């Protein structure tokens, strides 16, 4: 890699089984994401989360993104989903969505905004390429342990092959 960045944990590759999530979402452009996504995450955690009755892996939650195929970040919107993992889709509040995430291989990076002074996304993209992997279409996500606000530590997962 051309740029040396000090990280507490090196990226790694993991295989995750399929899992189910329930949450709420917003559509945003890259230039609006720093306002819209924190607003959605805060609203979900303060006003919606308590309605999910079949949650598992408490206190973890997820910020999941869906980029359209061949997505152009300058001109196209993307979806962000604030969610938690559930064991079933029974008794889901009407104002929430459900997604089943298929089993997938991921490049993974632990990130702490209070310690690391780099953007984890381009860093992990570069690591993926340097190790001979490719990004694939699918859901990427940040997993929080738990979510406490915009400065929350998280684990970034990007789908690869």
Short mmCIF file of N, CA and C in Angstrom, two decimals:
data_model
loop_
_atom_site.label_atom_id
_atom_site.label_comp_id
_atom_site.label_asym_id
_atom_site.label_seq_id
_atom_site.Cartn_x
_atom_site.Cartn_y
_atom_site.Cartn_z
N UNK A 1 0.86 -1.18 0.00
CA UNK A 1 0.00 0.00 0.00
C UNK A 1 0.90 1.23 0.00
N UNK A 2 0.49 2.23 -0.73
CA UNK A 2 1.35 3.39 -0.89
C UNK A 2 1.35 4.31 0.32
N UNK A 3 0.26 4.35 1.04
CA UNK A 3 0.15 5.25 2.18
C UNK A 3 0.23 4.43 3.47
N UNK A 4 1.14 4.80 4.36
CA UNK A 4 1.25 4.11 5.64
C UNK A 4 0.28 4.75 6.62
N UNK A 5 -0.56 3.94 7.20
CA UNK A 5 -1.53 4.42 8.17
C UNK A 5 -1.40 3.54 9.40
N UNK A 6 -1.31 4.18 10.54
CA UNK A 6 -1.22 3.43 11.79
C UNK A 6 -2.61 2.97 12.21
N UNK A 7 -2.79 1.66 12.28
CA UNK A 7 -4.07 1.12 12.74
C UNK A 7 -3.81 0.18 13.90
N UNK A 8 -4.76 0.11 14.81
CA UNK A 8 -4.64 -0.79 15.94
C UNK A 8 -4.82 -2.23 15.49
N UNK A 9 -5.62 -2.44 14.47
CA UNK A 9 -5.90 -3.78 13.97
C UNK A 9 -5.78 -3.78 12.46
N UNK A 10 -5.07 -4.75 11.93
CA UNK A 10 -4.98 -4.89 10.47
C UNK A 10 -6.30 -5.42 9.93
N UNK A 11 -6.65 -5.06 8.70
CA UNK A 11 -7.83 -5.66 8.08
C UNK A 11 -7.68 -7.18 8.01
N UNK A 12 -8.81 -7.84 7.92
CA UNK A 12 -8.81 -9.31 7.79
C UNK A 12 -9.98 -9.71 6.91
N UNK A 13 -10.03 -10.98 6.56
CA UNK A 13 -11.13 -11.53 5.77
C UNK A 13 -11.90 -12.50 6.64
N UNK A 14 -13.24 -12.37 6.63
CA UNK A 14 -14.11 -13.28 7.38
C UNK A 14 -15.25 -13.73 6.48
N UNK A 15 -15.80 -14.88 6.81
CA UNK A 15 -17.00 -15.39 6.13
C UNK A 15 -18.13 -15.32 7.14
N UNK A 16 -19.23 -14.65 6.77
CA UNK A 16 -20.40 -14.55 7.64
C UNK A 16 -21.54 -15.38 7.05
N UNK A 17 -22.25 -16.05 7.93
CA UNK A 17 -23.46 -16.77 7.53
C UNK A 17 -24.54 -15.75 7.21
N UNK A 18 -25.61 -16.21 6.56
CA UNK A 18 -26.72 -15.29 6.29
C UNK A 18 -27.31 -14.82 7.62
N UNK A 19 -27.88 -13.62 7.61
CA UNK A 19 -28.51 -13.09 8.81
C UNK A 19 -29.64 -12.16 8.42
N UNK A 20 -30.53 -11.91 9.37
CA UNK A 20 -31.73 -11.08 9.15
C UNK A 20 -31.60 -9.79 9.94
N UNK A 21 -32.05 -8.69 9.33
CA UNK A 21 -32.06 -7.40 10.02
C UNK A 21 -33.42 -6.73 9.86
N UNK A 22 -33.71 -5.88 10.83
CA UNK A 22 -34.92 -5.05 10.82
C UNK A 22 -34.47 -3.64 11.13
N UNK A 23 -35.03 -2.66 10.41
CA UNK A 23 -34.63 -1.29 10.68
C UNK A 23 -35.41 -0.27 9.86
N UNK A 24 -34.84 0.91 9.80
CA UNK A 24 -35.40 2.01 9.02
C UNK A 24 -34.31 2.51 8.08
N UNK A 25 -34.71 3.27 7.05
CA UNK A 25 -33.71 3.67 6.07
C UNK A 25 -33.94 5.10 5.59
N UNK A 26 -32.90 5.62 4.94
CA UNK A 26 -33.01 6.89 4.23
C UNK A 26 -32.23 6.76 2.93
N UNK A 27 -32.57 7.63 2.00
CA UNK A 27 -31.82 7.74 0.75
C UNK A 27 -31.04 9.04 0.85
N UNK A 28 -29.77 9.01 0.46
CA UNK A 28 -28.95 10.21 0.58
C UNK A 28 -27.90 10.26 -0.52
N UNK A 29 -27.41 11.45 -0.75
CA UNK A 29 -26.27 11.67 -1.63
C UNK A 29 -25.03 11.77 -0.75
N UNK A 30 -23.87 11.58 -1.32
CA UNK A 30 -22.64 11.64 -0.53
C UNK A 30 -22.49 12.98 0.18
N UNK A 31 -22.85 14.09 -0.49
CA UNK A 31 -22.67 15.40 0.13
C UNK A 31 -23.66 15.68 1.26
N UNK A 32 -24.69 14.85 1.41
CA UNK A 32 -25.68 15.02 2.49
C UNK A 32 -25.52 13.98 3.60
N UNK A 33 -24.65 13.01 3.40
CA UNK A 33 -24.58 11.85 4.30
C UNK A 33 -24.21 12.22 5.73
N UNK A 34 -23.39 13.24 5.91
CA UNK A 34 -22.95 13.59 7.27
C UNK A 34 -24.04 14.25 8.09
N UNK A 35 -25.15 14.61 7.47
CA UNK A 35 -26.32 15.12 8.18
C UNK A 35 -27.40 14.05 8.26
N UNK A 36 -27.74 13.46 7.12
CA UNK A 36 -28.86 12.52 7.06
C UNK A 36 -28.61 11.22 7.82
N UNK A 37 -27.42 10.64 7.68
CA UNK A 37 -27.16 9.35 8.33
C UNK A 37 -27.13 9.47 9.85
N UNK A 38 -26.41 10.43 10.43
CA UNK A 38 -26.47 10.54 11.90
C UNK A 38 -27.88 10.82 12.42
N UNK A 39 -28.66 11.60 11.67
CA UNK A 39 -30.05 11.87 12.07
C UNK A 39 -30.86 10.57 12.08
N UNK A 40 -30.72 9.77 11.02
CA UNK A 40 -31.42 8.48 10.95
C UNK A 40 -30.98 7.55 12.08
N UNK A 41 -29.68 7.44 12.29
CA UNK A 41 -29.16 6.54 13.33
C UNK A 41 -29.67 6.95 14.71
N UNK A 42 -29.62 8.23 15.00
CA UNK A 42 -30.09 8.72 16.30
C UNK A 42 -31.59 8.45 16.47
N UNK A 43 -32.37 8.74 15.44
CA UNK A 43 -33.82 8.51 15.51
C UNK A 43 -34.13 7.02 15.71
N UNK A 44 -33.43 6.16 14.99
CA UNK A 44 -33.65 4.73 15.13
C UNK A 44 -33.34 4.26 16.55
N UNK A 45 -32.19 4.68 17.07
CA UNK A 45 -31.78 4.20 18.39
C UNK A 45 -32.59 4.79 19.54
N UNK A 46 -33.13 5.98 19.36
CA UNK A 46 -33.91 6.59 20.45
C UNK A 46 -35.41 6.35 20.34
N UNK A 47 -35.94 6.20 19.12
CA UNK A 47 -37.39 6.13 18.94
C UNK A 47 -37.92 4.83 18.35
N UNK A 48 -37.09 4.04 17.72
CA UNK A 48 -37.58 2.85 17.01
C UNK A 48 -37.08 1.54 17.60
N UNK A 49 -35.87 1.52 18.08
CA UNK A 49 -35.21 0.28 18.50
C UNK A 49 -36.02 -0.51 19.53
N UNK A 50 -36.63 0.18 20.47
CA UNK A 50 -37.39 -0.51 21.53
C UNK A 50 -38.59 -1.27 20.99
N UNK A 51 -39.02 -0.98 19.76
CA UNK A 51 -40.17 -1.67 19.16
C UNK A 51 -39.81 -3.04 18.58
N UNK A 52 -38.52 -3.32 18.41
CA UNK A 52 -38.09 -4.59 17.83
C UNK A 52 -38.04 -5.63 18.95
N UNK A 53 -38.94 -6.60 18.88
CA UNK A 53 -39.10 -7.58 19.96
C UNK A 53 -38.22 -8.82 19.83
N UNK A 54 -37.76 -9.15 18.65
CA UNK A 54 -37.01 -10.39 18.44
C UNK A 54 -35.54 -10.13 18.10
N UNK A 55 -34.99 -9.11 18.71
CA UNK A 55 -33.60 -8.72 18.49
C UNK A 55 -32.65 -9.77 19.07
N UNK A 56 -31.54 -9.98 18.36
CA UNK A 56 -30.47 -10.83 18.88
C UNK A 56 -29.16 -10.05 18.81
N UNK A 57 -28.13 -10.56 19.42
CA UNK A 57 -26.81 -9.92 19.46
C UNK A 57 -26.85 -8.54 20.10
N UNK A 58 -27.73 -8.36 21.06
CA UNK A 58 -27.79 -7.11 21.82
C UNK A 58 -26.48 -6.94 22.57
N UNK A 59 -25.82 -5.80 22.61
CA UNK A 59 -26.28 -4.47 22.22
C UNK A 59 -25.85 -4.04 20.81
N UNK A 60 -25.36 -4.96 19.99
CA UNK A 60 -24.88 -4.59 18.66
C UNK A 60 -26.00 -4.05 17.78
N UNK A 61 -25.63 -3.12 16.92
CA UNK A 61 -26.54 -2.63 15.89
C UNK A 61 -25.72 -2.39 14.62
N UNK A 62 -26.42 -2.09 13.53
CA UNK A 62 -25.78 -2.04 12.22
C UNK A 62 -26.20 -0.79 11.46
N UNK A 63 -25.25 -0.19 10.77
CA UNK A 63 -25.51 0.83 9.77
C UNK A 63 -25.14 0.21 8.43
N UNK A 64 -26.13 -0.07 7.61
CA UNK A 64 -25.92 -0.83 6.39
C UNK A 64 -26.13 0.06 5.17
N UNK A 65 -25.31 -0.12 4.16
CA UNK A 65 -25.45 0.71 2.97
C UNK A 65 -25.66 -0.16 1.74
N UNK A 66 -26.43 0.40 0.82
CA UNK A 66 -26.75 -0.28 -0.42
C UNK A 66 -26.38 0.66 -1.55
N UNK A 67 -25.30 0.34 -2.24
CA UNK A 67 -24.88 1.14 -3.40
C UNK A 67 -25.41 0.46 -4.65
N UNK A 68 -26.08 1.20 -5.53
CA UNK A 68 -26.54 0.59 -6.78
C UNK A 68 -25.36 0.09 -7.61
N UNK A 69 -25.58 -0.88 -8.51
CA UNK A 69 -24.49 -1.34 -9.39
C UNK A 69 -23.91 -0.17 -10.19
N UNK A 70 -22.60 -0.15 -10.35
CA UNK A 70 -21.90 0.90 -11.10
C UNK A 70 -22.24 2.29 -10.56
N UNK A 71 -22.38 2.38 -9.27
CA UNK A 71 -22.79 3.61 -8.59
C UNK A 71 -21.77 4.73 -8.78
N UNK A 72 -22.27 5.93 -9.08
CA UNK A 72 -21.44 7.12 -9.21
C UNK A 72 -21.72 8.00 -7.99
N UNK A 73 -20.76 8.09 -7.09
CA UNK A 73 -20.98 8.81 -5.83
C UNK A 73 -21.24 10.30 -6.00
N UNK A 74 -20.86 10.87 -7.13
CA UNK A 74 -21.07 12.30 -7.35
C UNK A 74 -22.48 12.64 -7.83
N UNK A 75 -23.15 11.68 -8.48
CA UNK A 75 -24.44 11.99 -9.10
C UNK A 75 -25.59 11.11 -8.65
N UNK A 76 -25.31 10.03 -7.92
CA UNK A 76 -26.37 9.08 -7.57
C UNK A 76 -26.51 8.91 -6.06
N UNK A 77 -27.74 8.75 -5.64
CA UNK A 77 -28.03 8.53 -4.22
C UNK A 77 -27.77 7.07 -3.85
N UNK A 78 -27.68 6.82 -2.56
CA UNK A 78 -27.58 5.46 -2.05
C UNK A 78 -28.47 5.35 -0.81
N UNK A 79 -28.73 4.13 -0.39
CA UNK A 79 -29.57 3.88 0.78
C UNK A 79 -28.72 3.52 1.98
N UNK A 80 -29.10 4.05 3.14
CA UNK A 80 -28.48 3.69 4.41
C UNK A 80 -29.58 3.13 5.30
N UNK A 81 -29.32 1.99 5.92
CA UNK A 81 -30.29 1.33 6.78
C UNK A 81 -29.73 1.27 8.20
N UNK A 82 -30.47 1.82 9.15
CA UNK A 82 -30.16 1.67 10.57
C UNK A 82 -30.92 0.44 11.03
N UNK A 83 -30.21 -0.56 11.57
CA UNK A 83 -30.87 -1.84 11.82
C UNK A 83 -30.27 -2.59 12.99
N UNK A 84 -30.98 -3.65 13.38
CA UNK A 84 -30.47 -4.62 14.34
C UNK A 84 -30.75 -6.01 13.78
N UNK A 85 -29.95 -6.96 14.23
CA UNK A 85 -30.14 -8.34 13.81
C UNK A 85 -31.29 -8.96 14.60
N UNK A 86 -32.09 -9.78 13.91
CA UNK A 86 -33.23 -10.46 14.53
C UNK A 86 -33.18 -11.95 14.20
N UNK A 87 -33.90 -12.75 15.00
CA UNK A 87 -33.93 -14.19 14.74
C UNK A 87 -35.08 -14.58 13.82
N UNK A 88 -36.06 -13.68 13.63
CA UNK A 88 -37.16 -13.94 12.71
C UNK A 88 -37.81 -12.62 12.33
N UNK A 89 -38.67 -12.68 11.32
CA UNK A 89 -39.40 -11.48 10.89
C UNK A 89 -40.81 -11.45 11.44
N UNK A 90 -41.06 -12.13 12.53
CA UNK A 90 -42.37 -12.10 13.18
C UNK A 90 -42.49 -10.84 14.04
N UNK A 91 -43.68 -10.29 14.09
CA UNK A 91 -43.99 -9.13 14.93
C UNK A 91 -43.08 -7.93 14.64
N UNK A 92 -42.88 -7.64 13.37
CA UNK A 92 -42.06 -6.49 12.96
C UNK A 92 -42.96 -5.26 12.91
N UNK A 93 -42.53 -4.15 13.52
CA UNK A 93 -43.33 -2.92 13.44
C UNK A 93 -43.59 -2.53 11.98
N UNK A 94 -44.79 -2.02 11.70
CA UNK A 94 -45.19 -1.71 10.33
C UNK A 94 -44.30 -0.67 9.66
N UNK A 95 -43.72 0.23 10.42
CA UNK A 95 -42.92 1.30 9.81
C UNK A 95 -41.44 0.92 9.64
N UNK A 96 -41.13 -0.38 9.72
CA UNK A 96 -39.75 -0.83 9.55
C UNK A 96 -39.65 -1.78 8.37
N UNK A 97 -38.43 -1.93 7.86
CA UNK A 97 -38.16 -2.83 6.74
C UNK A 97 -37.38 -4.05 7.23
N UNK A 98 -37.42 -5.10 6.44
CA UNK A 98 -36.66 -6.32 6.74
C UNK A 98 -35.74 -6.63 5.58
N UNK A 99 -34.60 -7.21 5.89
CA UNK A 99 -33.65 -7.66 4.87
C UNK A 99 -33.01 -8.96 5.36
N UNK A 100 -32.86 -9.89 4.45
CA UNK A 100 -32.06 -11.08 4.72
C UNK A 100 -30.75 -10.91 3.96
N UNK A 101 -29.66 -10.91 4.68
CA UNK A 101 -28.34 -10.71 4.09
C UNK A 101 -27.74 -12.09 3.83
N UNK A 102 -27.41 -12.41 2.57
CA UNK A 102 -26.90 -13.75 2.27
C UNK A 102 -25.50 -13.98 2.85
N UNK A 103 -25.15 -15.25 2.99
CA UNK A 103 -23.79 -15.60 3.42
C UNK A 103 -22.81 -14.95 2.46
N UNK A 104 -21.71 -14.45 3.00
CA UNK A 104 -20.79 -13.66 2.17
C UNK A 104 -19.40 -13.64 2.81
N UNK A 105 -18.39 -13.46 1.98
CA UNK A 105 -17.03 -13.21 2.45
C UNK A 105 -16.87 -11.69 2.52
N UNK A 106 -16.22 -11.20 3.59
CA UNK A 106 -16.05 -9.76 3.80
C UNK A 106 -14.61 -9.42 4.14
N UNK A 107 -14.17 -8.26 3.67
CA UNK A 107 -12.98 -7.63 4.21
C UNK A 107 -13.46 -6.81 5.40
N UNK A 108 -12.72 -6.90 6.51
CA UNK A 108 -13.19 -6.32 7.77
C UNK A 108 -12.09 -5.45 8.38
N UNK A 109 -12.51 -4.29 8.91
CA UNK A 109 -11.58 -3.38 9.58
C UNK A 109 -12.22 -2.83 10.84
N UNK A 110 -11.52 -2.94 11.97
CA UNK A 110 -11.96 -2.31 13.22
C UNK A 110 -11.56 -0.84 13.14
N UNK A 111 -12.49 0.06 13.45
CA UNK A 111 -12.21 1.49 13.32
C UNK A 111 -12.71 2.25 14.54
N UNK A 112 -11.86 3.13 15.06
CA UNK A 112 -12.21 3.97 16.20
C UNK A 112 -11.97 5.43 15.81
N UNK A 113 -13.05 6.20 15.56
CA UNK A 113 -12.88 7.59 15.13
C UNK A 113 -12.12 8.46 16.12
N UNK A 114 -12.10 8.08 17.40
CA UNK A 114 -11.39 8.89 18.39
C UNK A 114 -9.88 8.64 18.35
N UNK A 115 -9.45 7.56 17.70
CA UNK A 115 -8.04 7.20 17.63
C UNK A 115 -7.47 7.32 16.22
N UNK A 116 -8.22 6.84 15.25
CA UNK A 116 -7.73 6.80 13.87
C UNK A 116 -8.07 8.10 13.15
N UNK A 117 -7.09 8.63 12.42
CA UNK A 117 -7.29 9.90 11.72
C UNK A 117 -7.27 9.72 10.20
N UNK A 118 -7.96 8.68 9.74
CA UNK A 118 -8.07 8.43 8.30
C UNK A 118 -9.49 7.95 8.01
N UNK A 119 -9.85 7.98 6.73
CA UNK A 119 -11.16 7.49 6.31
C UNK A 119 -11.05 5.97 6.11
N UNK A 120 -11.82 5.18 6.87
CA UNK A 120 -11.66 3.73 6.77
C UNK A 120 -12.10 3.13 5.44
N UNK A 121 -13.00 3.80 4.74
CA UNK A 121 -13.51 3.24 3.48
C UNK A 121 -12.43 3.17 2.40
N UNK A 122 -11.80 4.29 2.01
CA UNK A 122 -10.75 4.15 0.98
C UNK A 122 -9.58 3.29 1.46
N UNK A 123 -9.30 3.32 2.77
CA UNK A 123 -8.22 2.49 3.30
C UNK A 123 -8.52 1.01 3.07
N UNK A 124 -9.75 0.58 3.40
CA UNK A 124 -10.11 -0.82 3.21
C UNK A 124 -10.24 -1.17 1.73
N UNK A 125 -10.75 -0.24 0.90
CA UNK A 125 -10.81 -0.48 -0.55
C UNK A 125 -9.40 -0.78 -1.09
N UNK A 126 -8.44 0.03 -0.68
CA UNK A 126 -7.06 -0.13 -1.15
C UNK A 126 -6.48 -1.46 -0.65
N UNK A 127 -6.74 -1.81 0.59
CA UNK A 127 -6.26 -3.08 1.15
C UNK A 127 -6.83 -4.26 0.36
N UNK A 128 -8.12 -4.21 0.05
CA UNK A 128 -8.77 -5.27 -0.72
C UNK A 128 -8.05 -5.47 -2.05
N UNK A 129 -7.82 -4.38 -2.76
CA UNK A 129 -7.15 -4.45 -4.07
C UNK A 129 -5.72 -4.98 -3.91
N UNK A 130 -5.00 -4.50 -2.90
CA UNK A 130 -3.60 -4.90 -2.71
C UNK A 130 -3.45 -6.38 -2.36
N UNK A 131 -4.49 -6.98 -1.81
CA UNK A 131 -4.45 -8.40 -1.42
C UNK A 131 -5.03 -9.32 -2.50
N UNK A 132 -5.43 -8.73 -3.64
CA UNK A 132 -5.93 -9.54 -4.75
C UNK A 132 -7.40 -9.89 -4.68
N UNK A 133 -8.13 -9.24 -3.79
CA UNK A 133 -9.58 -9.46 -3.71
C UNK A 133 -10.29 -8.44 -4.58
N UNK A 134 -11.58 -8.66 -4.79
CA UNK A 134 -12.42 -7.71 -5.52
C UNK A 134 -13.67 -7.42 -4.71
N UNK A 135 -14.11 -6.16 -4.75
CA UNK A 135 -15.41 -5.83 -4.17
C UNK A 135 -16.48 -6.48 -5.02
N UNK A 136 -17.55 -6.93 -4.38
CA UNK A 136 -18.67 -7.49 -5.12
C UNK A 136 -19.94 -6.77 -4.71
N UNK A 137 -20.94 -6.87 -5.56
CA UNK A 137 -22.23 -6.25 -5.26
C UNK A 137 -22.82 -6.92 -4.02
N UNK A 138 -23.35 -6.14 -3.14
CA UNK A 138 -23.93 -6.67 -1.92
C UNK A 138 -24.05 -5.59 -0.87
N UNK A 139 -24.39 -5.99 0.32
CA UNK A 139 -24.54 -5.06 1.43
C UNK A 139 -23.21 -4.91 2.16
N UNK A 140 -22.75 -3.67 2.30
CA UNK A 140 -21.65 -3.37 3.19
C UNK A 140 -22.27 -2.83 4.46
N UNK A 141 -21.53 -2.90 5.57
CA UNK A 141 -22.12 -2.37 6.79
C UNK A 141 -21.07 -2.05 7.84
N UNK A 142 -21.50 -1.18 8.76
CA UNK A 142 -20.76 -0.87 9.97
C UNK A 142 -21.50 -1.55 11.11
N UNK A 143 -20.76 -2.28 11.95
CA UNK A 143 -21.38 -2.92 13.12
C UNK A 143 -20.87 -2.21 14.36
N UNK A 144 -21.81 -1.76 15.19
CA UNK A 144 -21.51 -1.00 16.40
C UNK A 144 -21.70 -1.90 17.62
N UNK A 145 -20.88 -1.68 18.66
CA UNK A 145 -20.87 -2.57 19.83
C UNK A 145 -20.98 -1.84 21.16
N UNK A 146 -21.91 -1.05 21.50
CA UNK A 146 -23.13 -0.63 20.81
C UNK A 146 -22.95 0.73 20.15
N UNK A 147 -24.00 1.21 19.49
CA UNK A 147 -24.00 2.54 18.89
C UNK A 147 -24.19 3.57 20.00
N UNK A 148 -23.31 4.58 20.04
CA UNK A 148 -23.40 5.63 21.07
C UNK A 148 -23.38 7.03 20.48
N UNK A 149 -23.39 7.16 19.17
CA UNK A 149 -23.33 8.46 18.51
C UNK A 149 -22.34 8.44 17.37
N UNK A 150 -22.11 9.62 16.79
CA UNK A 150 -21.27 9.69 15.58
C UNK A 150 -19.82 9.27 15.82
N UNK A 151 -19.34 9.31 17.05
CA UNK A 151 -17.96 8.91 17.34
C UNK A 151 -17.85 7.47 17.81
N UNK A 152 -18.86 6.66 17.54
CA UNK A 152 -18.87 5.27 17.96
C UNK A 152 -17.81 4.45 17.23
N UNK A 153 -17.10 3.59 17.97
CA UNK A 153 -16.21 2.61 17.34
C UNK A 153 -17.07 1.65 16.54
N UNK A 154 -16.53 1.18 15.41
CA UNK A 154 -17.30 0.22 14.62
C UNK A 154 -16.38 -0.72 13.87
N UNK A 155 -16.98 -1.80 13.38
CA UNK A 155 -16.31 -2.75 12.52
C UNK A 155 -16.92 -2.59 11.13
N UNK A 156 -16.08 -2.28 10.15
CA UNK A 156 -16.52 -2.08 8.78
C UNK A 156 -16.40 -3.39 8.01
N UNK A 157 -17.48 -3.78 7.35
CA UNK A 157 -17.53 -4.99 6.53
C UNK A 157 -17.82 -4.60 5.08
N UNK A 158 -16.94 -5.01 4.15
CA UNK A 158 -17.17 -4.79 2.73
C UNK A 158 -17.18 -6.14 2.02
N UNK A 159 -18.22 -6.42 1.19
CA UNK A 159 -18.32 -7.73 0.54
C UNK A 159 -17.26 -7.90 -0.56
N UNK A 160 -16.62 -9.08 -0.56
CA UNK A 160 -15.53 -9.34 -1.51
C UNK A 160 -15.62 -10.75 -2.08
N UNK A 161 -14.80 -10.97 -3.12
CA UNK A 161 -14.56 -12.34 -3.61
C UNK A 161 -13.09 -12.48 -3.91
#
